[in-house]
Amino acid sequence: MVEQAGSKNLDNLPVAIEQRIGELVARMTLAEKIGQMSQLSGSGGAELKRAVAEGRVGSILNDVNTENINELQRIAREESRLGIPLLVGRDVIHGFRTIFPIPLGQAASWNPAVVREGARIAALEAASTGVNWTFAPMIDVTRDPRWGRIAESLGEDPWLASVLGAAMVQGFQGDDLAGKGTIAACAKHFAGYGATEGGRDYNTANIPENELRNVYLPPFQAAADAGVATFMASFSDLNGVPASGNEFLMKQILRQEWGYKGFVVSDWESIRQLSVHGFTANDKEAAYEAANAGVDMEMVSTTYADHLPALVAEGRIDEREIDRMVTSILRIKARLGLFDNSHTEPTDFPALVNQQHREAARQAARQSVVMLQNRNRVLPLNSGKLNTLALIGPLADDPYEQLGTWIFDGQAEDSVTLLQALRDAVGNKVKVNFARGLVNTRSKSRAEFAEAIALAEAADAVVLALGEEAILSGEAHSRADIRLPGYQQQLIEALAATGKPLILVVMAGRPLTLTDIVDKVDAILYSWHPGTMGGPAIADILLGKHSPSGKLPVTFPNTVGQIPIYYSHKNTGKPPSDDTIAHIDDIDAKAPQTSLGMTSFYLDAGYKPLFPFGFGLSYTEFAYSDIRISSERPHVGSDIQVSALLTNTGKMEAEEIVQLYLRDLVGNVTRPVRELKGFQRVRLQPGEARRVGFTLTSEELAFYNRKMQKVVEPGQFHVWIGGSSEAELATQFELLGETVLLP
Ligand code: BGC
């Protein structure tokens, strides 16, 4: 279940404050109200100061200079007619100065506590400069690794993204938005951005309403339930209506159905872009559609400032609606305590990138690493037996690239690289020789191969740090071919020819298709872009100080042509199995049309991914046994307990992420073959066993039916508990009774 934050329920502000806001709104001119609904970019200098003094701006973004921010807040307080403080926004996506793994990496930790702590530290560091609002968490479910923004996401699964997204909200906002070091969060991008066609950024999304409700909206509802202060409307076109002008999303779902009381900000110029989409003819109509749909604040473009006065005068927008919008913005300012104090003293805060923050980032990075392969137990490296290690690759000693996308305030100089960390860890016991092999990850030159091969030949083992530079993922950075770019595969092949044990560390912003190289390396550690402390975290794992424990938050395809590929797909009427698939190379000449059988697979890529969702290896082994269920014939509405025995049958203390999957066999709409409905991180000593239990309530069994009602239907269910979405240990139950509707 998603934990609730103390700041939940945005509608219970003390009466006195509500009254003060009401009085303030009553005193505001229409222009001042529209000013509060306008957000401008912070680099405006004198003009921005004038706008603040004249009450023409309610929020700024992208200024992190404390002196500037304090001066703007002073002007807002002392020189503007009503003295309303500013919201100061910034993209604090995976850390402020101390950079944590990219959100997709954090999701691989499956650890809400780690995610919450990362957001708490990010908020604390950001707040120390005067920032009081972040545009995070990004909780777009996405099933397309071509999309560059998958790096910012929490992966493909609505349940995982709900739990971790809510944890991020709690980390940023704490129990009290007015507390020191807490900042307002923003659930983005509402909604459907992750379904961007072909994985090309900003592209159209077409999502049937039923799928929208079952897959894409749950993380947003979880964020709303966790008390997220704001929402951001997406850039994208959803079913023909761009999100920034989408009444169905913002009025019907967000406000009417969910009763959301925070406010909605547009994305960067996304209101003006309604005309670029071809949804409106000009800025005035764009302002009308966005305001009418319920976008409360406009980011950067100025259609509200330019056209809302006329739209109100013409009676097309009711000023009472404007009052509601302004009130929702002022409420968040009140919650942040800005009316009492909007001045920031950096010295009141702990230092940026201090030791404690570094340690938290190291732990997060360590738990984010997913071990995808470990042939012949080549890992962990036994530093006692090694004399020489070759560390090769353009990402082995690059303090900037390991930080990943969206690190406006991160600094390469704070990073500890893998080279430095390995050398620090092994001292003079092991010689760590380094060669880049390639100038960068896109390089198509073999010029540095010879040096790398020579180092490999002289070493006992080779660690290769490859992947993607930071610029290859993130906003507007989609890729159509998601193999290792440049000549990285050629470098792997050249090093494999030395016959030395090859350990591949991948730093990347997305799942890459590794099919061509998976057989050429002995071990693979997938560390995503691991952040400031990536080096020490990966070294901890390479050297066996900690076992890898991350699990994939997203499916790894064999080839790009399989996309979208995700574990929680539908069964189809002709599901494949290993007996029904044929390979293109094995087909007889002139084989008759139906001779291969008639099931749903690719002749050249089967139907399975390279690595499934939830998968990740450990240095120890975990065995699952003895699954138990509280009742095989429970009634609709009753809670069901399911548990299994987890045993550490290996030789090392380690953590396992125990996952529970459910299948509702028959539904009013077809149901996925499996859905994640619970997980727990469990630490066990060698030989230790523990029963791990889950409770299934009506929430876990519910789905949206053809009429878009949230229902629990009676019938047969299967349940699996195990270490990935391919878990085999299963039980089942028959839910008795009648269909019930849930709120
Ligand atoms: C992105 C948002 C971001 C905003 C402000 C946009 O381009 O889509 O995610 O918060 O810029 O920087």
Coordinates of N, CA, C and O and ligand atoms in Angstrom, one line a residue, residues 39 61-62 90-91 93 135-136 138 149 152 188-189 193 201-202 232 235 266-268 299 406 408 475, ligand 1:
Q39 N 4.2 32.5 -14.2 CA 5.5 32.1 -13.7 C 6.5 32.5 -14.8 O 6.3 32.1 -16.0
L61 N 11.2 30.6 -12.0 CA 11.9 29.4 -12.0 C 13.3 29.6 -12.6 O 13.6 30.6 -13.2
N62 N 14.2 28.7 -12.2 CA 15.6 28.7 -12.7 C 16.5 29.8 -12.2 O 17.4 30.2 -13.0
R90 N 12.3 25.0 -9.4 CA 13.6 24.5 -10.0 C 13.4 23.0 -10.3 O 12.7 22.3 -9.5
D91 N 14.0 22.5 -11.3 CA 14.0 21.0 -11.6 C 15.0 20.3 -10.7 O 16.2 20.2 -11.1
I93 N 15.6 17.0 -9.7 CA 15.0 15.8 -10.2 C 15.6 14.6 -9.5 O 14.9 13.6 -9.1
F135 N 10.0 20.6 -9.5 CA 9.2 19.9 -10.6 C 9.5 18.5 -10.6 O 10.0 17.9 -11.5
A136 N 9.1 17.8 -9.5 CA 9.4 16.4 -9.4 C 8.4 15.9 -8.3 O 8.0 16.7 -7.5
M138 N 8.6 12.9 -11.4 CA 8.1 12.5 -12.7 C 7.6 11.1 -12.6 O 8.3 10.2 -12.3
R149 N 13.2 10.4 -21.8 CA 12.7 10.8 -20.5 C 12.4 9.5 -19.6 O 12.0 9.7 -18.5
E152 N 14.1 9.8 -16.3 CA 13.4 10.5 -15.2 C 12.3 9.8 -14.6 O 11.7 10.3 -13.6
K188 N 4.3 15.1 -12.2 CA 4.3 15.5 -13.6 C 4.5 14.2 -14.4 O 5.1 13.3 -13.9
H189 N 4.1 14.2 -15.7 CA 3.4 15.2 -16.4 C 2.0 14.7 -16.7 O 1.9 13.6 -17.3
Y193 N 2.1 11.3 -20.9 CA 3.3 11.6 -21.7 C 4.2 10.4 -22.0 O 4.8 10.3 -23.0
D201 N 10.2 12.1 -28.3 CA 9.7 13.0 -27.2 C 8.7 14.0 -27.8 O 8.8 14.4 -29.0
Y202 N 7.8 14.4 -27.0 CA 6.7 15.4 -27.3 C 5.7 14.8 -28.3 O 4.9 15.6 -28.7
M232 N 1.7 19.1 -12.7 CA 2.1 19.8 -14.0 C 1.4 19.1 -15.2 O 1.4 17.9 -15.3
F235 N 3.1 18.3 -21.9 CA 3.2 18.9 -23.2 C 2.3 18.1 -24.2 O 1.9 18.7 -25.3
S266 N 1.3 24.7 -15.9 CA 1.5 24.2 -17.2 C 2.9 23.7 -17.3 O 3.8 24.0 -16.4
D267 N 3.3 23.1 -18.4 CA 4.7 22.9 -18.7 C 5.2 24.1 -19.4 O 4.5 25.0 -19.8
W268 N 6.5 24.1 -19.7 CA 7.2 25.3 -20.3 C 6.6 25.7 -21.6 O 6.6 25.0 -22.6
M299 N 3.5 28.6 -17.1 CA 4.9 28.6 -17.1 C 5.5 29.3 -18.3 O 5.3 28.8 -19.4
W406 N 19.4 15.9 -16.3 CA 18.7 16.8 -15.3 C 19.5 17.0 -14.1 O 19.1 16.7 -13.0
F408 N 20.9 20.2 -13.2 CA 21.2 21.6 -13.3 C 22.2 22.1 -12.2 O 23.1 22.9 -12.5
E475 N 15.2 14.8 -21.6 CA 14.2 15.5 -22.4 C 14.8 15.7 -23.8 O 15.9 16.2 -23.9
Ligands
BGC1 C1 10.0 19.9 -18.9 C2 9.5 19.8 -17.4 C3 10.3 20.8 -16.6 C4 10.2 22.2 -17.2 C5 10.9 23.3 -16.4 C6 10.1 21.3 -19.4 O1 10.7 21.4 -20.6 O2 9.1 19.1 -19.7 O3 9.6 18.5 -16.9 O4 9.9 20.8 -15.3 O5 10.7 22.2 -18.5 O6 12.2 23.2 -16.5

